[in-house]
Structure formats: structure tokens, C-alpha cells
PDB file of C-alpha atoms in Angstrom:
ATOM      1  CA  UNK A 972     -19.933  23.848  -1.957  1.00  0.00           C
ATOM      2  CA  UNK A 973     -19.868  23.058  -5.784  1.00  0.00           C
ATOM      3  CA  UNK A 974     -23.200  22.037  -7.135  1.00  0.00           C
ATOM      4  CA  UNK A 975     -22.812  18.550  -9.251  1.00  0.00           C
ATOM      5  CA  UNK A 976     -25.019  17.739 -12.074  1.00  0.00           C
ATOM      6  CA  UNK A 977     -27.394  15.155 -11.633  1.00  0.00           C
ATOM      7  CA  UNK A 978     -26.022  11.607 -12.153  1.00  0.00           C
ATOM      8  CA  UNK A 979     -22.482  13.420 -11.121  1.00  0.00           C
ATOM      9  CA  UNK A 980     -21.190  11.668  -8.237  1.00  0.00           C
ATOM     10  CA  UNK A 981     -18.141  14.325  -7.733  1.00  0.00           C
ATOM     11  CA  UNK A 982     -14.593  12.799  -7.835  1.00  0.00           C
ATOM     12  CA  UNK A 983     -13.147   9.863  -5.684  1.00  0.00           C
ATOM     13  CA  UNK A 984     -13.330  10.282  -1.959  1.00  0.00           C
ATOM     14  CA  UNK A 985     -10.311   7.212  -1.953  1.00  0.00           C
ATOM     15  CA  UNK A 986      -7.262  10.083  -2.175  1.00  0.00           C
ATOM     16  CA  UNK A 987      -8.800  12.226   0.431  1.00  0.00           C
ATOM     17  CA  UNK A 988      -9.599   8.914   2.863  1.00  0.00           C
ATOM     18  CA  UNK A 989      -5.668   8.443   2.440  1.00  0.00           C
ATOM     19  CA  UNK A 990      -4.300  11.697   2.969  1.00  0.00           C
ATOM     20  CA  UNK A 991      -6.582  11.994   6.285  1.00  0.00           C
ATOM     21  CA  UNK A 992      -5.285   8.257   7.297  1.00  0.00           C
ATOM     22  CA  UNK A 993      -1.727   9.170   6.521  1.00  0.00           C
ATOM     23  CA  UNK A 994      -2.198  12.468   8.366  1.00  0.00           C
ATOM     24  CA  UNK A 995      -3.542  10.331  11.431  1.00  0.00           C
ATOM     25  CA  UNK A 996      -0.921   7.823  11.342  1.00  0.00           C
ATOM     26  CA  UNK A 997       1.519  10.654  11.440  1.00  0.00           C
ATOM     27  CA  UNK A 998      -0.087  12.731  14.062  1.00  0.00           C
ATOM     28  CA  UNK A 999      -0.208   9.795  16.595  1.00  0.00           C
ATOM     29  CA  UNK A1000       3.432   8.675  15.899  1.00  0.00           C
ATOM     30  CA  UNK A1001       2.140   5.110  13.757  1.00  0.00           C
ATOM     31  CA  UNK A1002       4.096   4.047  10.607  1.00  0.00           C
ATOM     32  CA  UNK A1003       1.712   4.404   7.856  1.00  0.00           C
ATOM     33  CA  UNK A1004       1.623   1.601   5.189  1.00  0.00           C
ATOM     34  CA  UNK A1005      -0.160   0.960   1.934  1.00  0.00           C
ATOM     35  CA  UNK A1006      -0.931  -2.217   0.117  1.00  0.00           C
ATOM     36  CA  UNK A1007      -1.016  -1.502  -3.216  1.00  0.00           C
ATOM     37  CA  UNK A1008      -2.513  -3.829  -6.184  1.00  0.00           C
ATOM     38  CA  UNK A1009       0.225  -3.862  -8.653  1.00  0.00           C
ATOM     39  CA  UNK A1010      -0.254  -3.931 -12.675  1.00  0.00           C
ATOM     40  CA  UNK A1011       1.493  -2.752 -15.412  1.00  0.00           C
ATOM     41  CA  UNK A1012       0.453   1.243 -14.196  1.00  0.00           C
ATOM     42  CA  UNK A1013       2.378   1.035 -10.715  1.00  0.00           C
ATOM     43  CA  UNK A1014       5.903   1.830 -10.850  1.00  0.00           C
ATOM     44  CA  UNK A1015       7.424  -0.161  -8.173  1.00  0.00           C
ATOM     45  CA  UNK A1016      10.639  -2.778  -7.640  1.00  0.00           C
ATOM     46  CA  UNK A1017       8.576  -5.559 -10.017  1.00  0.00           C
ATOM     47  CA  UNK A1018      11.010  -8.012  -7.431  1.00  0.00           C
ATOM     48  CA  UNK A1019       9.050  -7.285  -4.657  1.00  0.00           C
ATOM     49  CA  UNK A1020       5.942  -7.822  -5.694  1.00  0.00           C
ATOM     50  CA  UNK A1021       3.802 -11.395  -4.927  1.00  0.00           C
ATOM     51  CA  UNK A1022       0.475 -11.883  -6.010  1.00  0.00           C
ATOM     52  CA  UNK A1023       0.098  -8.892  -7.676  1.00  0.00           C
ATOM     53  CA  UNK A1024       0.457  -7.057  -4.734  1.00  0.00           C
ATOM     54  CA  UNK A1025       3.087  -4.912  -2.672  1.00  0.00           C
ATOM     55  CA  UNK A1026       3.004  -3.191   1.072  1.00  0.00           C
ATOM     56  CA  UNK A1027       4.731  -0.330   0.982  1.00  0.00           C
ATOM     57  CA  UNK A1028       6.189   2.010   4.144  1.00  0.00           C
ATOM     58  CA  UNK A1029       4.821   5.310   3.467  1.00  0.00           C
ATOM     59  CA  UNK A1030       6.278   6.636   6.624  1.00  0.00           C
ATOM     60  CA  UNK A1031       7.971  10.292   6.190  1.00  0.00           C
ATOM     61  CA  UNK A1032      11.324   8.441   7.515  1.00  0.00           C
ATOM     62  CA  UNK A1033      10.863   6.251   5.010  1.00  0.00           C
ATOM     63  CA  UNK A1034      10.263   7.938   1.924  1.00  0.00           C
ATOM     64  CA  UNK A1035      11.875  11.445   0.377  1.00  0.00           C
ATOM     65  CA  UNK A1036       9.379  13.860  -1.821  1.00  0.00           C
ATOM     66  CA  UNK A1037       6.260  11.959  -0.565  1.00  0.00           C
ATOM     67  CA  UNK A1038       3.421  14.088  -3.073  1.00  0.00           C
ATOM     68  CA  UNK A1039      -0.272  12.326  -1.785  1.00  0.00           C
ATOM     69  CA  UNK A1040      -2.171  13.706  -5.101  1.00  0.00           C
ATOM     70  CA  UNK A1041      -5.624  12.820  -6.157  1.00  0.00           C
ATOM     71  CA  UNK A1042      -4.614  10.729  -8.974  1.00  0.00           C
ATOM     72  CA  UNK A1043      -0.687   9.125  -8.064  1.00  0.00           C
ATOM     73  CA  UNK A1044       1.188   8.549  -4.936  1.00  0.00           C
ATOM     74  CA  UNK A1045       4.835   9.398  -5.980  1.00  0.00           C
ATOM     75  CA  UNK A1046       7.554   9.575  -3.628  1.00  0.00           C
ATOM     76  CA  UNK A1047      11.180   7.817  -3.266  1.00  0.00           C
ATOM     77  CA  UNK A1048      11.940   4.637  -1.406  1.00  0.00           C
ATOM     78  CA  UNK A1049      15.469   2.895  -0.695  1.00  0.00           C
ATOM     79  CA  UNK A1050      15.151  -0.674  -1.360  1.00  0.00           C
ATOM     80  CA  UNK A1051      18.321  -2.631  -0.624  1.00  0.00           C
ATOM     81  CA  UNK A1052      20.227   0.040  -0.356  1.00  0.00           C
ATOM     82  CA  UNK A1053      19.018   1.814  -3.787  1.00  0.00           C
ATOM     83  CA  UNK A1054      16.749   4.864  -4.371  1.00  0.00           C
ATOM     84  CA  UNK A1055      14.157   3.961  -6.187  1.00  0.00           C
ATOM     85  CA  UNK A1056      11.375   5.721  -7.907  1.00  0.00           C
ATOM     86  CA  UNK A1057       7.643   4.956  -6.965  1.00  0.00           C
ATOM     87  CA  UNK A1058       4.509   6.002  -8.881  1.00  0.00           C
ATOM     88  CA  UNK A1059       1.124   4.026  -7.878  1.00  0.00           C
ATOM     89  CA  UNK A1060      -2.439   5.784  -9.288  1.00  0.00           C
ATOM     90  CA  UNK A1061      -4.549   5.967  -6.411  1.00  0.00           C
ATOM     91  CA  UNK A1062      -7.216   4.081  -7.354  1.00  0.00           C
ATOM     92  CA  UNK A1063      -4.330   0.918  -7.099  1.00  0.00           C
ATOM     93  CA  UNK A1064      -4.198   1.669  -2.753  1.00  0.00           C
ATOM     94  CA  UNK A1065      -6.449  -1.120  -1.516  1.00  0.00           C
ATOM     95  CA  UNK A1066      -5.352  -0.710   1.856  1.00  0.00           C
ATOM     96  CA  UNK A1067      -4.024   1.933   4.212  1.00  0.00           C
ATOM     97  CA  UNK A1068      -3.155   1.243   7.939  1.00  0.00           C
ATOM     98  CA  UNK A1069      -1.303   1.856  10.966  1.00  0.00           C
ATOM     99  CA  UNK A1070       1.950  -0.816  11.396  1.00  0.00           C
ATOM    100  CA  UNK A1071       1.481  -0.189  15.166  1.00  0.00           C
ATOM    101  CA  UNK A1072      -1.954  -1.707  15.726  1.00  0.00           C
ATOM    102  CA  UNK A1073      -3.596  -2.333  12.261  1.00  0.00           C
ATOM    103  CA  UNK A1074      -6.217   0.296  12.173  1.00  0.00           C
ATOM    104  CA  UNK A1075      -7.187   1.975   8.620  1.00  0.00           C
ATOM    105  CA  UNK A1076      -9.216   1.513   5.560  1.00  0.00           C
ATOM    106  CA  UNK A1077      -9.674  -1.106   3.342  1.00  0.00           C
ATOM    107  CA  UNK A1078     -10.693  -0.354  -0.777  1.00  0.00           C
ATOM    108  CA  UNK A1079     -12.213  -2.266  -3.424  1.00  0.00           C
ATOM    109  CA  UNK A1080      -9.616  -3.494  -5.995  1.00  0.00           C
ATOM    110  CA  UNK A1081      -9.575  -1.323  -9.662  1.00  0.00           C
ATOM    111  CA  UNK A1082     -11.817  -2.761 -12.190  1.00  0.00           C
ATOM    112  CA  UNK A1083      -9.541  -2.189 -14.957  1.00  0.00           C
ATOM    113  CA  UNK A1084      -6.147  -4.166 -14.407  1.00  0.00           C
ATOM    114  CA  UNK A1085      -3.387  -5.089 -16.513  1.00  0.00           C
ATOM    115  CA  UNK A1086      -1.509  -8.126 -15.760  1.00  0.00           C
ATOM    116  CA  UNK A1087       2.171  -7.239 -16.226  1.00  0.00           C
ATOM    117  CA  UNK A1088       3.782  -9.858 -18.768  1.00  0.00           C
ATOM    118  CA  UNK A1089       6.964 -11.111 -18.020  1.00  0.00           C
ATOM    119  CA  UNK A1090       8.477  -8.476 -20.580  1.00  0.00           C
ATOM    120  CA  UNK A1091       6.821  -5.769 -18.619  1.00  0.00           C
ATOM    121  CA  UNK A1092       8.237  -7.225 -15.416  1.00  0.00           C
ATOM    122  CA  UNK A1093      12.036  -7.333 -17.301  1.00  0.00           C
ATOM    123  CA  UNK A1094      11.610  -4.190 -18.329  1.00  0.00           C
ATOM    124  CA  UNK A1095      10.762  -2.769 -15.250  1.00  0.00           C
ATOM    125  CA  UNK A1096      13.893  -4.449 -13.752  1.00  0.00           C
ATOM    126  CA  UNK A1097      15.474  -6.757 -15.652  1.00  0.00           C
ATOM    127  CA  UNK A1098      17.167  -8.428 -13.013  1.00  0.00           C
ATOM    128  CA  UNK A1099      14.032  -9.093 -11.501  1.00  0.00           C
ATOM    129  CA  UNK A1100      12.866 -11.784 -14.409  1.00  0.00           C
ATOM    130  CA  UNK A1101      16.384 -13.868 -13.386  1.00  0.00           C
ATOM    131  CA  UNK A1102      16.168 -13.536  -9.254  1.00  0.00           C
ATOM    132  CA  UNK A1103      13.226 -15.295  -7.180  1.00  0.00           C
ATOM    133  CA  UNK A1104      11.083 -13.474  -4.937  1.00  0.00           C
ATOM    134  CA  UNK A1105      13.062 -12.610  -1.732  1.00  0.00           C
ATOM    135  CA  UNK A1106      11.020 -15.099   0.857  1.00  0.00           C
ATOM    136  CA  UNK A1107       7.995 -13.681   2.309  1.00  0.00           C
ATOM    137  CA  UNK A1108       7.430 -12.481   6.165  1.00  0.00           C
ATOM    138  CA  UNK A1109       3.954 -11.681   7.943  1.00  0.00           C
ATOM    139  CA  UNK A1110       1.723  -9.620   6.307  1.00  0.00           C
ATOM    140  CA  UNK A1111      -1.387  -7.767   6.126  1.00  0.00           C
ATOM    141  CA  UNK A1112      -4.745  -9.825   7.425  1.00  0.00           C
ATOM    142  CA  UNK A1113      -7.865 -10.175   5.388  1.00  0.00           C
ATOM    143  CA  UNK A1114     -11.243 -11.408   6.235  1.00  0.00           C
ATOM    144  CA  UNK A1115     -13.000 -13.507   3.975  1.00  0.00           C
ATOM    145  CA  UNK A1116     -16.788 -14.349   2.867  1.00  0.00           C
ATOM    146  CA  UNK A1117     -16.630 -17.273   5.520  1.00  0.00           C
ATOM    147  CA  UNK A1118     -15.488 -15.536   8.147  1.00  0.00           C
ATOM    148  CA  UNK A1119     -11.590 -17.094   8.465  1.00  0.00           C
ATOM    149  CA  UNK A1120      -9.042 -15.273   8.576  1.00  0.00           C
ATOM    150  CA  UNK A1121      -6.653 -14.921   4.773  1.00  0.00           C
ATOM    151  CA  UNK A1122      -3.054 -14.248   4.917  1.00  0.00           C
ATOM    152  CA  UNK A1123      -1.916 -11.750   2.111  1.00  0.00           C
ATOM    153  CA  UNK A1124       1.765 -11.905   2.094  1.00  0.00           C
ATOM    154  CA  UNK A1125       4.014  -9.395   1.139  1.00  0.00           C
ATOM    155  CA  UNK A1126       8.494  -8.938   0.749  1.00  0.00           C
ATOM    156  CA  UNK A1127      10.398  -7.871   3.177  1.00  0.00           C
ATOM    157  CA  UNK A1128      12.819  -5.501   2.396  1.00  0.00           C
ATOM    158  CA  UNK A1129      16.456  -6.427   2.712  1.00  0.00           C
ATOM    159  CA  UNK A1130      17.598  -4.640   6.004  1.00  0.00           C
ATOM    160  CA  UNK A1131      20.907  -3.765   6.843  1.00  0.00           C
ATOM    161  CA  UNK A1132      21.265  -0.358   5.365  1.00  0.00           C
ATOM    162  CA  UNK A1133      20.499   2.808   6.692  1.00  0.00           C
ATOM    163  CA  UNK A1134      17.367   4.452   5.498  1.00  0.00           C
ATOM    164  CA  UNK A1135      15.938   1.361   4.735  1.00  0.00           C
ATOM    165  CA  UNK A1136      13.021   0.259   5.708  1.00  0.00           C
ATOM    166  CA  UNK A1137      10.595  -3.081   5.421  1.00  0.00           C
ATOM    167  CA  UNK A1138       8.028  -2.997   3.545  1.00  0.00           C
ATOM    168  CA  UNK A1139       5.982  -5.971   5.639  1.00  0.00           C
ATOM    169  CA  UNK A1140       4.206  -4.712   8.549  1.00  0.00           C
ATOM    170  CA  UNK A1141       4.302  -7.169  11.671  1.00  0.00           C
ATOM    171  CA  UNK A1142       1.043  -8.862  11.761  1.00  0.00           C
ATOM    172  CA  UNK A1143      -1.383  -8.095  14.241  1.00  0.00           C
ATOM    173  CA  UNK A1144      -1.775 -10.568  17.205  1.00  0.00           C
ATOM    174  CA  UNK A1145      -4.964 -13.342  16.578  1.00  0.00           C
ATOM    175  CA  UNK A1146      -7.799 -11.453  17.612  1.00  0.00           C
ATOM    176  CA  UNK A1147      -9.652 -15.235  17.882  1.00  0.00           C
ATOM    177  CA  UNK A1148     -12.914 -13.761  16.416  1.00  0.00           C
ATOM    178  CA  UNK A1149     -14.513 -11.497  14.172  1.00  0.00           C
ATOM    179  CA  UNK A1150     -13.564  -7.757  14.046  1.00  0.00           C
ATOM    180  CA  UNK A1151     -16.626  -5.300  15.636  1.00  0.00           C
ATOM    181  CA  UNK A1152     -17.117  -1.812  16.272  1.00  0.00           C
ATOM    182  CA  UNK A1153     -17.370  -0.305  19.283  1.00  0.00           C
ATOM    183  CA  UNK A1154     -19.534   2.616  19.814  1.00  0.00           C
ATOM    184  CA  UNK A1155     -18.501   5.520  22.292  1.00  0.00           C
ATOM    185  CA  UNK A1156     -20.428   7.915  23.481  1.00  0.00           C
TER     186      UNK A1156
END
């Protein structure tokens, strides 16, 4: 074990949570998938993105040269059809879960975003500034302070071709109540 200095709380446990949730999801045959808060430091297709936010697939069938680092997520995706590059810093995951059954981890937003401008968004795509928003699907549940249940929605990818994937997990049947844990023993 590496001694820290005092005041030194070591680096981010967030990249090490996801690589052990990925590695679950992909042990027990789930589809892993990230929702990722999106600024001007995540490379992703800006025409998929609504509310600042994106769910991606992060599934091994569903990506090529997946690298899970401590400080990006890079890998490639096929998104109509087209390869595309994705880059998103780590500290941008605010969600990883299973598509099967919802289980994962849920993370505090970054502190320090950037808004991307409509330039940024046309230069990120600039086809993207001239189409809408393809129309949303279900999408990932939140809880709120008073106890209702949110709906984040996210893009579906456009199906059809092979290797493609959507990027909206099904939602989770209503549970009718508040989430608890269960202790076993």
C-alpha cells in the first residue's frame, strides 16, 4: 500500500467503480451502459445528445478498442451505420448499469462544465446544428429529493444496420415504491 500525505485523499475511486461494474456486467452476460454528462470535453455524436446528456452501450459487441482508463473512456461506436469516435473523461460517467435489470452506480455530476455553444455543437458535427434530435425512447430512471420518480431521456440509435446498437436502455418495470437494500446473510 502507498502511504498518502496528509490531506491526500489518493486519486478517484469513480474509474475503478466502472471498470469493476463493466467487468460484472460482462461476467453475468448484462449489456453494460453509461450515461454520460456531455460538455464541450466529451467527444460524442453532438445529435444524440438531449439535455446535456447521452446513454451510451458500452457492451464489447457494441464497441471496437474499448480502453476503460483512469482519466477517458475511448472506444468506437457505429451510430447509423457510421464509425464513430468516442472520448468521455471519466469524471463525465454519472451512471453505469446493467440494461438487463438496472443495477449499478450512480455519480455526482462534474463541478466544472462547459456548456457546448452552438458553434461547438456544428463543429462537432455540422449536420447536427441543421437536423432535430431523433425522438426520444425510455430511458434511464432517477429518484428525486421528493421521492417521485424523474424520467431522464436519452436517443435511440437508428437501428437497421448491423453492428448497431441503441443507445437507450429499456426502462425498468415501475417498482411502485422507493428503492431499498436488502441485506443477506
Amino acid at each position: 500500500m502507498i502511504p498518502t500525505a496528509p490531506g491526500n485523499n489518493g486519486t478517484s475511486t469513480r474509474p475503478y467503480l466502472i471498470r469493476a461494474l463493466h467487468d460484472w456486467c460482462t461476467d453475468n452476460g448484462f449489456t453494460p451502459y453509461i450515461a454520460v454528462f456531455v460538455d464541450a470535453s466529451v467527444k460524442v455524436p453532438m445529435e444524440y445528445v438531449k439535455n446535456n446528456e447521452i446513454v451510451l452501450n458500452v457492451g464489447f459487441e457494441a464497441t471496437t478498442g474499448m480502453k476503460l482508463g483512469n482519466e477517458y473512456i475511448e472506444f468506437k461506436a457505429r451510430f447509423g451505420g457510421t464509425s464513430r469516435d468516442i472520448i468521455v473523461p471519466v469524471d463525465h460517467v454519472i451512471a453505469i448499469y446493467a440494461r438487463e435489470n438496472g443495477q449499478g452506480m450512480a455519480f455526482p455530476a462534474p463541478t466544472e462544465v462547459h456548456t457546448p455553444s452552438a458553434s461547438d455543437v456544428a463543429e462537432a458535427s455540422p449536420a447536427a446544428a441543421e437536423r432535430p434530435a431523433p425522438a426520444s425512447g425510455g430511458g434511464l430512471r432517477l429518484a428525486s429529493t421528493d421521492g417521485q420518480p424523474q424520467q431522464a431521456t436519452t436517443p435511440d440509435a437508428p437501428e437497421g444496420e448491423p453492428g448497431d446498437t441503441p443507445t437507450t436502455p429499456e426502462p425498468p418495470a415501475p417498482g411502485g415504491g422507493r428503492p431499498s437494500l436488502k441485506r443477506i446473510k
